[in-house]
Amino acid sequence: MLNTTEFGEKSLILHCISSLWGRRGFIVSRGGKTSSSLYQPMTILDCEVSINPKSDLWRAHNLSLKYPLASVRGSIPKTAISLFMSEVLYRTVRDSSFADDDFYRWCEQSVLTLDALGDDYSNFHIVFLLGLASALGFRPSQEALAPYAGENLALIGKFLTSGTAEAMLIKLSGTRRADICRSIVKYLEYHTDSRIEIRSLDVLHELFA
């Protein structure tokens, strides 16, 4: 799940990415015994869906957590990264054309990887952005990123050739890390023809200075 929008007094719209329908909004009833933990950014949910062919908004019910994500929810920095991930996906995946099981599985695995990482995860949002570009089919390379990378091109090249564990060990200042993220976001903006404004990037800059 990416985020929520209030819908009337007793309902929410959950903005989600699913394997069957791509990006879609689902109406859910709030209150009662439903835990607010279900509505956190990048929560992975199981639910039942009532399909309404006359409406773009379908109703979801019997929601439950597919994975508890205890590490993400118990860590302010990891929660901030999950918010960053949800913001980026919300801005780049805008319609049902992403009804692709492989893309959904990549999103799910990204969340589970963040949850599983130990002490070294300050570079995860860089790895996520480069992975997203690949998952969207843009196949990022140093040459393709050169117009956006400036003096950070060599560092971005290191990320492109490193596995996740190795990438977490690349030493960066908070400013350099934020600059690299902004460069990759510009690359994504160009290829998705969208404006990607990520408020949580400033928060990550402060947390991982």
PDB file of C-alpha atoms in Angstrom, residues 9 21 34 40 47 65-66 68 91 104 106 110-111 118 152-153 173 179 184 188 191-192 200 207:
ATOM      1  CA  GLU A   9     -16.639  10.146   7.431  1.00  0.00           C
ATOM      2  CA  TRP A  21      -4.662  -4.846 -11.207  1.00  0.00           C
ATOM      3  CA  THR A  34      -9.316  -2.396  12.328  1.00  0.00           C
ATOM      4  CA  GLN A  40       1.154   2.559   7.072  1.00  0.00           C
ATOM      5  CA  CYS A  47      -7.579  -8.790   1.580  1.00  0.00           C
ATOM      6  CA  LEU A  65      -0.993  -7.983   7.362  1.00  0.00           C
ATOM      7  CA  LYS A  66       0.787 -10.393   5.046  1.00  0.00           C
ATOM      8  CA  PRO A  68       4.467  -7.826  10.160  1.00  0.00           C
ATOM      9  CA  ARG A  91       4.436   9.576  -8.285  1.00  0.00           C
ATOM     10  CA  TYR A 104       4.603  -6.292  -7.839  1.00  0.00           C
ATOM     11  CA  TRP A 106       9.902  -6.528  -6.979  1.00  0.00           C
ATOM     12  CA  SER A 110      12.146  -4.336  -1.763  1.00  0.00           C
ATOM     13  CA  VAL A 111      10.087  -3.862   1.398  1.00  0.00           C
ATOM     14  CA  GLY A 118      20.649  -4.937   9.985  1.00  0.00           C
ATOM     15  CA  ASN A 152      28.479  11.849  -8.543  1.00  0.00           C
ATOM     16  CA  LEU A 153      28.645   9.749 -11.705  1.00  0.00           C
ATOM     17  CA  SER A 173      27.991  11.964   3.512  1.00  0.00           C
ATOM     18  CA  ASP A 179      22.398  14.607  -4.186  1.00  0.00           C
ATOM     19  CA  ILE A 184      18.236   9.485 -10.017  1.00  0.00           C
ATOM     20  CA  LEU A 188      13.041   8.885 -13.433  1.00  0.00           C
ATOM     21  CA  HIS A 191      11.593   8.615 -18.401  1.00  0.00           C
ATOM     22  CA  THR A 192       8.159   8.668 -16.744  1.00  0.00           C
ATOM     23  CA  SER A 200      10.603  12.721   2.695  1.00  0.00           C
ATOM     24  CA  LEU A 207      18.446  11.128   9.570  1.00  0.00           C
TER      25      LEU A 207
END
